[in-house]
Amino acid sequence: MGNGGLFELRLVAPRDGWPQEKAWRNSSGADRILDAATVHGSVADAVADLHHVLATCPRPRHIIKPVLTARGAAAELRAITARGLRAGILFGPERAGLDNDDMAHADALVRVPLNPEFMSLNLAQAVMIVAYEWWTAADQTPPRELMTNETEVATKARLETLLTHLTAELDASGFLRNLPKRPGMVRNIRHFFERGEATEQEIRTLHGIVTELSLGRRQRGRVEAEIGGGPTSTADKGPKPH
Amino acid sequence: MGNGGLFELRLVAPRDGWPQEKAWRNSSGADRILDAATVHGSVADAVADLHHVLATCPRPRHIIKPVLTARGAAAELRAITARGLRAGILFGPERAGLDNDDMAHADALVRVPLNPEFMSLNLAQAVMIVAYEWWTAADQTPPRELMTNETEVATKARLETLLTHLTAELDASGFLRNLPKRPGMVRNIRHFFERGEATEQEIRTLHGIVTELSLGRRQRGRVEAEIGGGPTSTADKGPKPH
């Protein structure tokens, strides 16, 4: 309930009485929900001050009533509360669920659409899904966004500098020495790097990688040049691309 | 998992070994998931044959990675599997969650949007919500529909017959005797009855109610007429509306 921002709990004729110490032990800190819970003798009494009541129901039979998905229910409850009306959701006991008399108090039923070939939803899971839908019905989180934490997405100019750096080193290494193929190869490299929304920090790291890898090649080239006494220009070509 | 139509479970280095008898005892009959579960030494091994991996993560820090809502993740996974690619979702152990090395294997992270002031989602609840979103991403259940079971929504003509019956009895009872107000009263009654998508069965019941209530009034009228010896026409007016 707390996860979904629902904090008002009403209990109808609790089988083992109320309060029960184990409820507080198992509530993961949701004491305020339990402290404020009210106990009622009947469903009619529990819903008396509400304007709109939904009842969760796995497989209703012989009932003529609107049935909402959990998502449809959340949208409807948001609309109703936005009109200043008070709404509630009825959940049944763990195994038996709500009986037909209980459901008759509801404006509409809520049925969570799940795999009909393996449906085993307990009370806690039903509450979790309905509360989750209630919360997300008003949530503005974009479905996908790049989390960058301490850094920021780099501008295209910053990426361009990296690609210029990389291309220069690839030219120096000989990786791009096939001139007819060079433009296509450069473009394909760009396609990969443009795809990932590189951040400032990643651009710096990639500059470092290019510099370090090139440095290794150059130092080896210099060593080879010293040992073999050949021209530096040859050594600068570095390892062949494979 | 089964509720949401997810049946392939991969375990990475399970702390207490595998198989564990209590898993079968607590699975509510999802034996096929447990029977087919595979055990892997590392996340890298567990995801090796997949093309796309999402990792659930409550509060990622110091990570540059796309973050999806559970709903966004479901849509993305549906799109990826529709392309014939294999995808998986990583969940972390109960308390610690996934570590940074585990998350680094993922294409993107999944964070369930819930009440930031009371966030206490255990592993089972996280799996429930992600599986529920996976299922509903392909579910066609209308958000709201009238469940009529054995009966059907009545046509407007059937409702008209009922309203004609009701109006005639209300005329006979004197409820509509204020002629200037009569058209508005009839219209208001119609407004209420048109609202509820009455079914064939309910129309029959309502005809019965109107007939029975009128019959009671008429019989009482007859008795009163017999006792008082007054004209039947007066008794037919019945009780005054209040």
Short mmCIF file of C-alpha atoms in Angstrom, two decimals, chain A residues 1-190:
data_model
loop_
_atom_site.label_atom_id
_atom_site.label_comp_id
_atom_site.label_asym_id
_atom_site.label_seq_id
_atom_site.Cartn_x
_atom_site.Cartn_y
_atom_site.Cartn_z
CA MET A 1 0.00 0.00 0.00
CA GLY A 2 2.72 2.46 1.00
CA ASN A 3 4.70 1.74 -2.17
CA GLY A 4 1.72 2.92 -4.17
CA GLY A 5 0.91 5.89 -1.93
CA LEU A 6 -2.19 4.33 -0.35
CA PHE A 7 -2.27 4.95 3.40
CA GLU A 8 -5.86 4.42 4.55
CA LEU A 9 -6.65 0.85 5.58
CA ARG A 10 -10.11 -0.31 6.66
CA LEU A 11 -10.56 -3.83 7.99
CA VAL A 12 -13.90 -5.63 7.90
CA ALA A 13 -14.49 -8.20 10.66
CA PRO A 14 -10.85 -9.40 10.87
CA ARG A 15 -10.87 -13.15 11.55
CA ASP A 16 -8.16 -13.07 14.23
CA GLY A 17 -9.11 -9.73 15.79
CA TRP A 18 -7.32 -6.43 15.73
CA PRO A 19 -4.70 -5.14 16.47
CA GLN A 20 -2.31 -8.03 15.75
CA GLU A 21 1.32 -7.56 16.69
CA LYS A 22 2.65 -9.52 13.72
CA ALA A 23 1.11 -7.02 11.33
CA TRP A 24 3.50 -4.35 12.63
CA ARG A 25 6.44 -6.80 12.54
CA ASN A 26 5.81 -7.64 8.89
CA SER A 27 4.94 -4.19 7.59
CA SER A 28 8.46 -3.07 6.58
CA GLY A 29 7.98 0.13 8.53
CA ALA A 30 4.49 1.03 7.33
CA ASP A 31 3.41 1.66 10.93
CA ARG A 32 1.41 4.73 10.02
CA ILE A 33 -0.93 2.61 7.87
CA LEU A 34 -1.52 0.11 10.67
CA ASP A 35 -1.75 2.74 13.43
CA ALA A 36 -4.51 4.52 11.52
CA ALA A 37 -6.38 1.37 10.38
CA THR A 38 -10.06 1.25 11.31
CA VAL A 39 -12.17 -1.84 11.98
CA HIS A 40 -15.70 -2.24 10.65
CA GLY A 41 -18.39 -4.81 11.26
CA SER A 42 -19.58 -5.00 7.66
CA VAL A 43 -18.63 -3.92 4.15
CA ALA A 44 -21.65 -1.60 4.16
CA ASP A 45 -20.28 0.16 7.25
CA ALA A 46 -16.73 0.32 5.84
CA VAL A 47 -17.82 2.02 2.61
CA ALA A 48 -20.63 4.16 4.02
CA ASP A 49 -18.82 7.51 3.64
CA LEU A 50 -17.40 6.75 0.17
CA HIS A 51 -18.88 7.86 -3.15
CA HIS A 52 -17.34 5.17 -5.31
CA VAL A 53 -16.24 1.62 -4.52
CA LEU A 54 -14.32 -0.86 -6.65
CA ALA A 55 -14.03 -4.52 -5.70
CA THR A 56 -11.22 -6.80 -6.78
CA CYS A 57 -12.44 -10.08 -8.07
CA PRO A 58 -10.56 -12.89 -9.84
CA ARG A 59 -13.36 -14.63 -11.74
CA PRO A 60 -16.81 -13.14 -11.17
CA ARG A 61 -19.79 -15.30 -12.13
CA HIS A 62 -23.50 -14.56 -12.34
CA ILE A 63 -22.81 -10.86 -11.82
CA ILE A 64 -23.83 -7.96 -13.99
CA LYS A 65 -21.27 -5.26 -13.30
CA PRO A 66 -18.64 -3.24 -15.13
CA VAL A 67 -15.25 -4.93 -15.00
CA LEU A 68 -12.11 -2.80 -15.10
CA THR A 69 -8.51 -3.79 -15.64
CA ALA A 70 -6.19 -2.66 -12.83
CA ARG A 71 -4.99 0.12 -15.14
CA GLY A 72 -8.53 1.14 -16.06
CA ALA A 73 -9.43 1.14 -12.36
CA ALA A 74 -6.50 3.42 -11.52
CA ALA A 75 -7.50 5.89 -14.23
CA GLU A 76 -11.12 5.84 -13.04
CA LEU A 77 -10.14 6.32 -9.38
CA ARG A 78 -7.86 9.23 -10.30
CA ALA A 79 -10.73 10.84 -12.23
CA ILE A 80 -13.16 10.30 -9.37
CA THR A 81 -10.86 11.67 -6.66
CA ALA A 82 -10.04 14.63 -8.93
CA ARG A 83 -13.77 15.48 -8.74
CA GLY A 84 -13.44 15.66 -4.96
CA LEU A 85 -15.25 12.36 -4.37
CA ARG A 86 -14.02 9.69 -1.96
CA ALA A 87 -13.24 6.27 -3.42
CA GLY A 88 -12.15 2.92 -2.01
CA ILE A 89 -11.03 -0.48 -3.23
CA LEU A 90 -12.32 -3.69 -1.67
CA PHE A 91 -10.00 -6.69 -1.40
CA GLY A 92 -11.23 -10.11 -0.29
CA PRO A 93 -9.70 -12.47 2.27
CA GLU A 94 -6.73 -14.55 1.10
CA ARG A 95 -8.37 -17.74 -0.13
CA ALA A 96 -12.10 -17.19 -0.44
CA GLY A 97 -11.98 -13.68 -1.94
CA LEU A 98 -14.96 -11.36 -1.73
CA ASP A 99 -18.35 -13.02 -1.64
CA ASN A 100 -21.23 -11.98 -3.89
CA ASP A 101 -22.85 -9.81 -1.20
CA ASP A 102 -19.58 -7.89 -0.74
CA MET A 103 -19.20 -7.35 -4.48
CA ALA A 104 -22.77 -6.07 -4.72
CA HIS A 105 -21.61 -2.97 -2.79
CA ALA A 106 -19.21 -1.99 -5.55
CA ASP A 107 -19.77 0.33 -8.51
CA ALA A 108 -17.47 -1.85 -10.58
CA LEU A 109 -15.14 -4.83 -10.29
CA VAL A 110 -11.40 -4.91 -10.91
CA ARG A 111 -9.77 -7.90 -12.53
CA VAL A 112 -5.99 -7.96 -13.08
CA PRO A 113 -5.26 -9.28 -16.57
CA LEU A 114 -2.69 -12.07 -16.16
CA ASN A 115 -1.79 -15.37 -17.79
CA PRO A 116 -5.04 -17.40 -17.72
CA GLU A 117 -3.01 -20.61 -17.96
CA PHE A 118 -1.12 -19.87 -14.76
CA MET A 119 -3.04 -17.55 -12.51
CA SER A 120 -2.07 -17.63 -8.85
CA LEU A 121 -2.32 -14.17 -7.38
CA ASN A 122 -2.34 -13.85 -3.61
CA LEU A 123 -3.81 -10.93 -1.67
CA ALA A 124 -0.47 -9.15 -1.24
CA GLN A 125 0.24 -9.38 -4.98
CA ALA A 126 -3.22 -8.10 -5.89
CA VAL A 127 -2.80 -5.11 -3.56
CA MET A 128 0.72 -4.52 -4.94
CA ILE A 129 -0.50 -4.36 -8.54
CA VAL A 130 -3.52 -2.18 -7.83
CA ALA A 131 -1.41 0.20 -5.68
CA TYR A 132 1.31 0.25 -8.35
CA GLU A 133 -1.24 1.16 -11.03
CA TRP A 134 -2.75 3.85 -8.76
CA TRP A 135 0.73 5.35 -8.34
CA THR A 136 1.82 5.13 -11.98
CA ALA A 137 -1.50 6.64 -13.18
CA ALA A 138 -0.14 9.96 -11.87
CA ASP A 139 3.57 9.30 -12.45
CA GLN A 140 5.46 11.33 -15.04
CA THR A 141 8.66 9.25 -15.29
CA PRO A 142 9.60 8.98 -18.97
CA PRO A 143 9.48 5.33 -20.17
CA ARG A 144 13.15 5.60 -21.19
CA GLU A 145 15.83 8.13 -20.34
CA LEU A 146 19.61 8.09 -20.16
CA MET A 147 20.73 8.34 -16.56
CA THR A 148 24.00 10.27 -16.57
CA ASN A 149 24.44 10.98 -12.85
CA GLU A 150 27.48 13.26 -12.34
CA THR A 151 28.10 13.85 -16.05
CA GLU A 152 26.01 15.10 -18.99
CA VAL A 153 25.22 13.98 -22.50
CA ALA A 154 27.93 15.44 -24.74
CA THR A 155 27.11 17.81 -27.57
CA LYS A 156 27.68 16.68 -31.14
CA ALA A 157 30.69 19.05 -31.33
CA ARG A 158 32.39 17.16 -28.48
CA LEU A 159 31.74 13.85 -30.24
CA GLU A 160 33.10 15.35 -33.46
CA THR A 161 36.39 16.20 -31.74
CA LEU A 162 36.66 12.61 -30.54
CA LEU A 163 35.96 11.22 -34.01
CA THR A 164 38.53 13.59 -35.51
CA HIS A 165 41.07 12.41 -32.94
CA LEU A 166 40.25 8.77 -33.57
CA THR A 167 40.29 9.15 -37.36
CA ALA A 168 43.69 10.90 -37.26
CA GLU A 169 45.17 8.09 -35.19
CA LEU A 170 43.59 5.46 -37.46
CA ASP A 171 45.09 7.28 -40.46
CA ALA A 172 48.48 7.34 -38.72
CA SER A 173 48.22 3.64 -37.84
CA GLY A 174 47.37 2.67 -41.39
CA PHE A 175 43.95 1.25 -40.45
CA LEU A 176 42.35 3.54 -43.06
CA ARG A 177 45.03 3.23 -45.72
CA ASN A 178 42.60 1.76 -48.31
CA LEU A 179 41.64 5.15 -49.74
CA PRO A 180 38.60 4.08 -51.82
CA LYS A 181 37.12 2.34 -48.75
CA ARG A 182 38.16 5.07 -46.28
CA PRO A 183 35.00 7.27 -46.45
CA GLY A 184 32.68 4.28 -45.84
CA MET A 185 34.84 2.99 -42.98
CA VAL A 186 34.89 6.42 -41.32
CA ARG A 187 31.12 6.66 -41.72
CA ASN A 188 30.50 3.22 -40.20
CA ILE A 189 32.66 4.11 -37.18
CA ARG A 190 30.61 7.29 -36.82
#
